């Protein structure tokens, strides 16, 4: 039983494999996937499996396979400033990646049934904000999570530009999900065992596209046995940013522009990610299959064994290249957080510096 792509040794190699298999197709989605290490959302004792293209579940904690998240992110067609609702937000891994694209003026809300998973998601979000160097490369739309059944959202809630549901939706709830969308919005959800993209083209007009054959555990139906009454879920309010917060965003943006200009003047190049070592690439003949894992099924693209002979010459050439470049295989220096260095060098009071850096530990 395997995933749609081969396992990676680290997060970057996992993303390389997803790109090679055409699950990640756009630069925005690639940047978001590289910025957040999937292993950070695993419990410590399970991290050895973090870079496999497999779903993971432990108790109420659940992560879909990377190829599923890739298809979801691509189908959502995310842009800065949009509003996003994640139904079944789980660990917050997907919501955090979305937040990197939405930017400071987006809206990022999640609804999760289990309160213990909400606490887990908040811990992981706090860890990312405080420790990840990737955080300073973006202006982040921090997700807000509420506990409740996503089938009981208050009817007077605001509508969203983008909606994702991470559980199987029964046909009877299709219209309910559609009504969460603004005109022009996109809904992605598992519907009738197909990952489905629905675009609202008018007040009562829709375009539907089937993406992948999947099978998620179905949405849990509301249980009113205790009180007999519906427990309406009230989504977080769309808050207006404070003037202080807007000033921080503007100052950080200005500093980033200065750093970019300084780098351009010195090297003639913009700020780029440090080069990664060339990996051996094996061309695969892709075919669709179905992989079953813990109630979740996803389409898998695997190589045909008959391709191995065709690739032997390519592999030998690449092995020779690796031998010739062995001195460069030493680990590169860790990337420099230019924004942090610049802020700390400014003639400002320490509390203001720390505010500009979101009181981050690194």
Coordinates of C-alpha atoms in Angstrom, one line a residue:
X1 CA 0.0 0.0 0.0
X2 CA 1.6 3.2 -1.1
X3 CA 1.1 6.9 -1.7
X4 CA 0.7 8.9 -4.9
X5 CA 4.3 9.9 -4.9
X6 CA 7.5 8.4 -3.4
X7 CA 8.5 9.3 0.2
X8 CA 10.8 12.2 0.8
X9 CA 13.6 12.5 3.2
X10 CA 12.5 15.9 4.3
X11 CA 9.8 18.5 3.6
X12 CA 11.6 19.9 0.6
X13 CA 12.0 16.5 -1.0
X14 CA 8.3 15.7 -0.4
X15 CA 7.4 18.9 -2.2
X16 CA 9.8 18.1 -5.1
X17 CA 8.0 14.8 -5.5
X18 CA 4.6 16.4 -5.5
X19 CA 5.7 18.9 -8.1
X20 CA 7.2 16.1 -10.3
X21 CA 3.9 14.2 -10.1
X22 CA 2.0 17.4 -11.1
X23 CA 0.1 17.7 -7.8
X24 CA 1.7 21.0 -7.1
X25 CA 1.5 23.2 -10.2
X26 CA 1.7 26.9 -9.1
X27 CA 4.3 28.9 -7.4
X28 CA 2.0 30.3 -4.7
X29 CA 1.1 26.8 -3.6
X30 CA 4.6 25.5 -3.7
X31 CA 5.8 28.4 -1.5
X32 CA 3.2 27.7 1.1
X33 CA 4.0 24.0 1.2
X34 CA 7.7 24.7 1.6
X35 CA 7.2 27.2 4.3
X36 CA 5.4 24.9 6.7
X37 CA 7.1 21.6 7.7
X38 CA 4.5 18.8 7.6
X39 CA 6.4 17.0 10.4
X40 CA 5.7 19.8 12.8
X41 CA 2.0 18.7 12.8
X42 CA 2.8 15.2 13.8
X43 CA 3.2 13.8 17.3
X44 CA 6.8 13.2 18.0
X45 CA 6.6 9.4 18.0
X46 CA 5.1 9.4 14.5
X47 CA 7.3 11.9 12.7
X48 CA 9.2 9.2 10.8
X49 CA 6.1 9.0 8.5
X50 CA 5.6 12.7 8.0
X51 CA 7.2 12.8 4.5
X52 CA 5.3 9.9 3.1
X53 CA 2.4 10.6 0.9
X54 CA 0.0 9.0 3.3
X55 CA -2.8 10.1 5.5
X56 CA -2.2 10.0 9.3
X57 CA -4.7 9.6 12.1
X58 CA -4.2 9.3 15.8
X59 CA -7.3 9.5 18.0
X60 CA -9.2 12.6 16.8
X61 CA -6.1 14.1 15.1
X62 CA -6.0 13.6 11.4
X63 CA -4.0 14.7 8.4
X64 CA -4.9 14.0 4.8
X65 CA -2.3 12.7 2.4
X66 CA -0.1 15.5 0.9
X67 CA -1.3 14.8 -2.6
X68 CA -4.9 15.5 -1.4
X69 CA -3.9 18.8 0.2
X70 CA -2.0 19.7 -2.9
X71 CA -5.1 19.2 -5.1
X72 CA -7.2 21.1 -2.6
X73 CA -4.9 24.1 -2.5
X74 CA -4.6 24.2 -6.3
X75 CA -8.4 23.9 -6.8
X76 CA -9.1 26.7 -4.3
X77 CA -7.3 29.2 -6.6
X78 CA -6.2 31.3 -3.5
X79 CA -5.3 35.0 -3.8
X80 CA -4.3 37.6 -1.2
X81 CA -7.2 39.3 0.6
X82 CA -9.8 36.5 0.1
X83 CA -11.9 35.0 2.9
X84 CA -11.6 31.3 3.6
X85 CA -13.6 28.8 5.7
X86 CA -12.2 25.4 6.6
X87 CA -14.9 22.9 7.7
X88 CA -13.2 20.3 9.7
X89 CA -10.1 22.3 10.2
X90 CA -8.3 19.6 12.2
X91 CA -4.6 20.3 13.1
X92 CA -4.7 23.7 11.3
X93 CA -2.0 22.6 8.8
X94 CA -4.1 23.4 5.7
X95 CA -5.4 26.6 7.3
X96 CA -1.9 27.8 8.1
X97 CA -0.7 27.2 4.5
X98 CA -3.8 29.1 3.2
X99 CA -3.0 31.9 5.6
X100 CA 0.4 32.4 4.0
X101 CA -1.3 33.1 0.7
X102 CA -4.2 35.2 1.9
X103 CA -1.9 37.8 3.5
X104 CA -2.7 40.3 6.3
X105 CA -6.0 41.5 4.8
X106 CA -7.6 38.1 4.3
X107 CA -10.0 36.2 6.5
X108 CA -9.1 32.7 7.7
X109 CA -11.7 30.8 9.8
X110 CA -12.0 27.1 10.8
X111 CA -14.7 24.9 12.4
X112 CA -13.7 21.7 14.2
X113 CA -15.9 19.3 16.0
X114 CA -13.4 18.1 18.6
X115 CA -12.2 20.6 21.3
X116 CA -9.0 18.6 21.9
X117 CA -8.1 19.0 18.2
X118 CA -8.7 22.7 18.5
X119 CA -6.2 22.9 21.3
X120 CA -3.7 20.9 19.3
X121 CA -4.2 23.2 16.3
X122 CA -3.6 26.3 18.5
X123 CA -0.4 24.8 19.9
X124 CA 0.9 24.1 16.4
X125 CA -0.1 27.6 15.2
X126 CA 1.7 29.2 18.1
X127 CA 4.8 27.0 17.4
X128 CA 4.9 28.1 13.8
X129 CA 4.5 31.8 14.6
X130 CA 7.2 31.8 17.3
X131 CA 9.8 29.5 15.8
X132 CA 9.6 29.2 12.0
X133 CA 12.0 31.4 9.9
X134 CA 9.4 31.0 7.1
X135 CA 7.0 33.2 9.0
X136 CA 9.1 36.4 8.3
X137 CA 9.0 35.7 4.6
X138 CA 5.2 36.3 4.5
X139 CA 2.6 38.5 5.9
X140 CA 0.3 36.0 7.6
X141 CA -3.4 35.7 7.8
X142 CA -3.7 33.9 11.2
X143 CA -6.5 31.3 11.3
X144 CA -9.2 31.5 14.0
X145 CA -10.8 28.2 15.1
X146 CA -14.2 27.6 16.7
X147 CA -15.6 24.3 18.1
X148 CA -18.8 22.9 16.7
X149 CA -20.5 20.8 14.0
X150 CA -20.0 22.4 10.6
X151 CA -23.6 21.4 9.7
X152 CA -24.9 23.7 12.4
X153 CA -23.4 27.0 11.3
X154 CA -25.7 29.9 12.1
X155 CA -27.8 30.9 9.1
X156 CA -26.9 34.6 9.6
X157 CA -23.1 34.0 9.1
X158 CA -21.2 35.8 6.5
X159 CA -20.4 34.1 3.2
X160 CA -16.9 33.3 2.1
X161 CA -14.8 33.5 -1.1
X162 CA -13.3 30.0 -0.5
X163 CA -14.7 27.1 1.4
X164 CA -13.1 23.6 2.0
X165 CA -14.8 20.7 3.7
X166 CA -12.4 17.9 4.9
X167 CA -15.1 15.2 5.3
X168 CA -17.4 13.4 3.0
X169 CA -20.5 15.4 2.2
X170 CA -23.8 13.7 1.5
X171 CA -25.9 14.8 -1.4
X172 CA -28.5 16.1 0.9
X173 CA -26.1 18.7 2.3
X174 CA -24.8 20.0 -1.0
X175 CA -27.0 23.1 -1.1
X176 CA -26.2 23.9 2.5
X177 CA -22.5 24.0 1.5
X178 CA -23.1 26.0 -1.6
X179 CA -24.9 28.7 0.4
X180 CA -21.7 29.4 2.4
X181 CA -20.2 30.8 -0.8
X182 CA -20.2 34.4 -2.2
X183 CA -20.9 34.8 -5.9
X184 CA -17.6 34.1 -7.6
X185 CA -16.5 31.9 -4.8
X186 CA -15.1 28.4 -4.9
X187 CA -16.1 25.4 -2.8
X188 CA -14.0 22.2 -2.7
X189 CA -15.3 19.1 -0.9
X190 CA -15.6 15.3 -1.2
X191 CA -19.0 14.8 -2.8
X192 CA -20.3 11.3 -3.8
X193 CA -16.7 9.9 -3.6
X194 CA -15.2 12.6 -5.8
X195 CA -13.2 15.5 -4.7
X196 CA -15.3 18.2 -6.3
X197 CA -14.8 21.9 -7.2
X198 CA -17.9 24.0 -7.3
X199 CA -17.8 27.7 -8.5
X200 CA -20.7 30.0 -7.8
X201 CA -21.1 31.9 -11.0
X202 CA -24.3 33.7 -10.0
X203 CA -26.9 33.9 -7.2
X204 CA -28.3 30.6 -8.3
X205 CA -25.7 29.4 -10.9
X206 CA -23.0 26.9 -10.4
X207 CA -20.1 25.2 -12.3
X208 CA -19.0 21.8 -11.1
X209 CA -15.8 19.9 -11.8
X210 CA -14.8 16.5 -10.5
X211 CA -11.1 16.4 -9.5
X212 CA -10.2 13.0 -8.0
X213 CA -11.9 9.8 -6.9
X214 CA -11.7 9.9 -3.1
X215 CA -13.5 8.5 -0.1
X216 CA -13.5 10.4 3.1
X217 CA -15.2 9.5 6.4
X218 CA -18.6 11.2 6.2
X219 CA -19.6 14.3 8.1
X220 CA -20.8 13.6 11.5
X221 CA -24.5 14.4 11.8
X222 CA -25.7 16.7 14.6
X223 CA -26.8 15.0 17.8
X224 CA -29.6 16.7 19.6
X225 CA -30.4 13.8 22.0
X226 CA -29.4 15.8 25.1
X227 CA -31.4 19.0 24.6
X228 CA -33.4 18.4 21.5
X229 CA -32.1 21.8 20.2
X230 CA -29.6 22.7 17.6
X231 CA -26.3 24.2 18.9
X232 CA -25.7 26.9 16.4
X233 CA -22.0 27.5 15.5
X234 CA -21.2 31.2 15.4
X235 CA -18.2 32.0 13.3
X236 CA -15.6 34.5 14.4
X237 CA -16.4 38.1 13.6
X238 CA -14.5 39.7 10.7
X239 CA -12.4 42.1 12.8
X240 CA -11.0 45.4 11.6
X241 CA -7.2 45.6 12.1
X242 CA -6.0 48.2 14.6
X243 CA -4.0 51.2 13.5
X244 CA -1.0 49.7 15.4
X245 CA -1.3 46.5 13.6
X246 CA -1.6 48.2 10.2
X247 CA 1.5 50.2 11.0
X248 CA 3.5 47.0 11.8
X249 CA 2.4 45.5 8.5
X250 CA 3.4 48.6 6.6
X251 CA 6.8 48.9 8.3
X252 CA 7.7 45.2 7.7
X253 CA 6.7 45.6 4.1
X254 CA 8.9 48.7 3.7
X255 CA 11.9 46.9 5.3
X256 CA 11.4 44.0 3.0
X257 CA 11.5 46.3 0.0
X258 CA 14.7 47.9 1.3
X259 CA 16.4 44.5 1.8
X260 CA 15.3 43.5 -1.8
X261 CA 16.8 46.7 -3.2
X262 CA 20.0 46.3 -1.3
X263 CA 20.4 42.7 -2.5
X264 CA 19.7 43.8 -6.1
X265 CA 22.3 46.5 -6.0
X266 CA 24.9 44.1 -4.6
X267 CA 24.3 41.0 -6.7
X268 CA 21.9 42.0 -9.4
X269 CA 19.6 39.3 -8.2
X270 CA 16.5 39.4 -6.0
X271 CA 16.2 37.5 -2.8
X272 CA 15.9 33.8 -3.7
X273 CA 15.7 30.6 -1.8
X274 CA 19.2 29.1 -1.4
X275 CA 20.0 26.5 -4.0
X276 CA 19.2 22.9 -3.1
X277 CA 21.2 20.0 -4.2
X278 CA 20.2 18.3 -7.4
X279 CA 18.4 15.0 -6.8
X280 CA 18.3 12.1 -9.1
X281 CA 15.2 12.3 -11.1
X282 CA 13.5 9.1 -12.5
X283 CA 10.9 9.5 -15.2
X284 CA 7.8 7.6 -14.4
X285 CA 4.9 6.4 -16.5
X286 CA 1.9 7.5 -14.5
X287 CA -1.3 5.6 -14.1
X288 CA -4.3 6.1 -11.9
X289 CA -5.0 3.7 -9.1
X290 CA -6.9 3.8 -5.8
X291 CA -5.2 3.6 -2.4
X292 CA -7.2 2.7 0.7
X293 CA -6.0 4.1 4.0
X294 CA -8.1 4.5 7.2
X295 CA -11.3 5.3 5.5
X296 CA -9.6 7.7 3.1
X297 CA -9.0 6.8 -0.5
X298 CA -7.0 8.9 -3.0
X299 CA -5.9 8.6 -6.5
X300 CA -2.4 7.5 -6.9
X301 CA 0.0 7.9 -9.8
X302 CA 2.6 5.1 -9.8
X303 CA 5.4 4.1 -12.1
X304 CA 5.4 1.2 -14.3
X305 CA 8.1 -1.4 -13.7
X306 CA 8.8 -1.5 -17.4
X307 CA 10.2 2.0 -17.2
X308 CA 13.2 0.9 -15.1
X309 CA 15.2 -0.3 -18.1
X310 CA 14.5 2.9 -20.1
X311 CA 15.8 4.9 -17.2
X312 CA 19.1 3.0 -16.6
X313 CA 21.2 5.3 -18.8
X314 CA 19.7 8.5 -17.2
X315 CA 20.4 7.1 -13.7
X316 CA 24.0 6.2 -14.6
X317 CA 24.6 9.7 -16.0
X318 CA 23.2 11.3 -12.9
X319 CA 25.3 9.0 -10.7
X320 CA 28.4 10.2 -12.5
X321 CA 27.3 13.8 -12.0
X322 CA 26.9 13.2 -8.3
X323 CA 30.4 11.7 -8.1
X324 CA 31.9 14.8 -9.8
X325 CA 30.1 17.2 -7.4
X326 CA 30.7 15.4 -4.1
X327 CA 32.5 18.4 -2.5
X328 CA 29.3 20.4 -2.8
X329 CA 27.3 17.8 -0.9
X330 CA 28.2 19.4 2.4
X331 CA 25.2 20.8 4.2
X332 CA 24.7 24.5 3.3
X333 CA 24.6 27.2 5.9
X334 CA 21.2 27.8 7.4
X335 CA 19.3 30.5 5.5
X336 CA 19.6 34.0 7.0
X337 CA 16.6 35.8 8.3
X338 CA 17.3 39.2 6.7
X339 CA 14.2 40.8 8.0
X340 CA 15.0 39.9 11.6
X341 CA 18.6 41.1 11.3
X342 CA 17.5 44.4 9.7
X343 CA 14.9 45.1 12.4
X344 CA 17.3 44.3 15.3
X345 CA 19.9 46.7 13.7
X346 CA 17.5 49.6 13.7
X347 CA 17.9 52.4 16.2
X348 CA 14.6 51.7 17.9
X349 CA 13.5 50.8 21.5
X350 CA 13.7 47.1 22.1
X351 CA 9.9 46.8 22.8
X352 CA 9.2 48.2 19.3
X353 CA 11.7 45.8 17.7
X354 CA 10.0 42.9 19.4
X355 CA 6.6 44.1 18.3
X356 CA 7.8 44.3 14.7
X357 CA 9.0 40.7 15.0
X358 CA 5.8 39.5 16.6
X359 CA 7.8 38.6 19.8
X360 CA 9.2 35.6 18.0
X361 CA 11.7 33.3 19.7
X362 CA 14.0 33.0 16.7

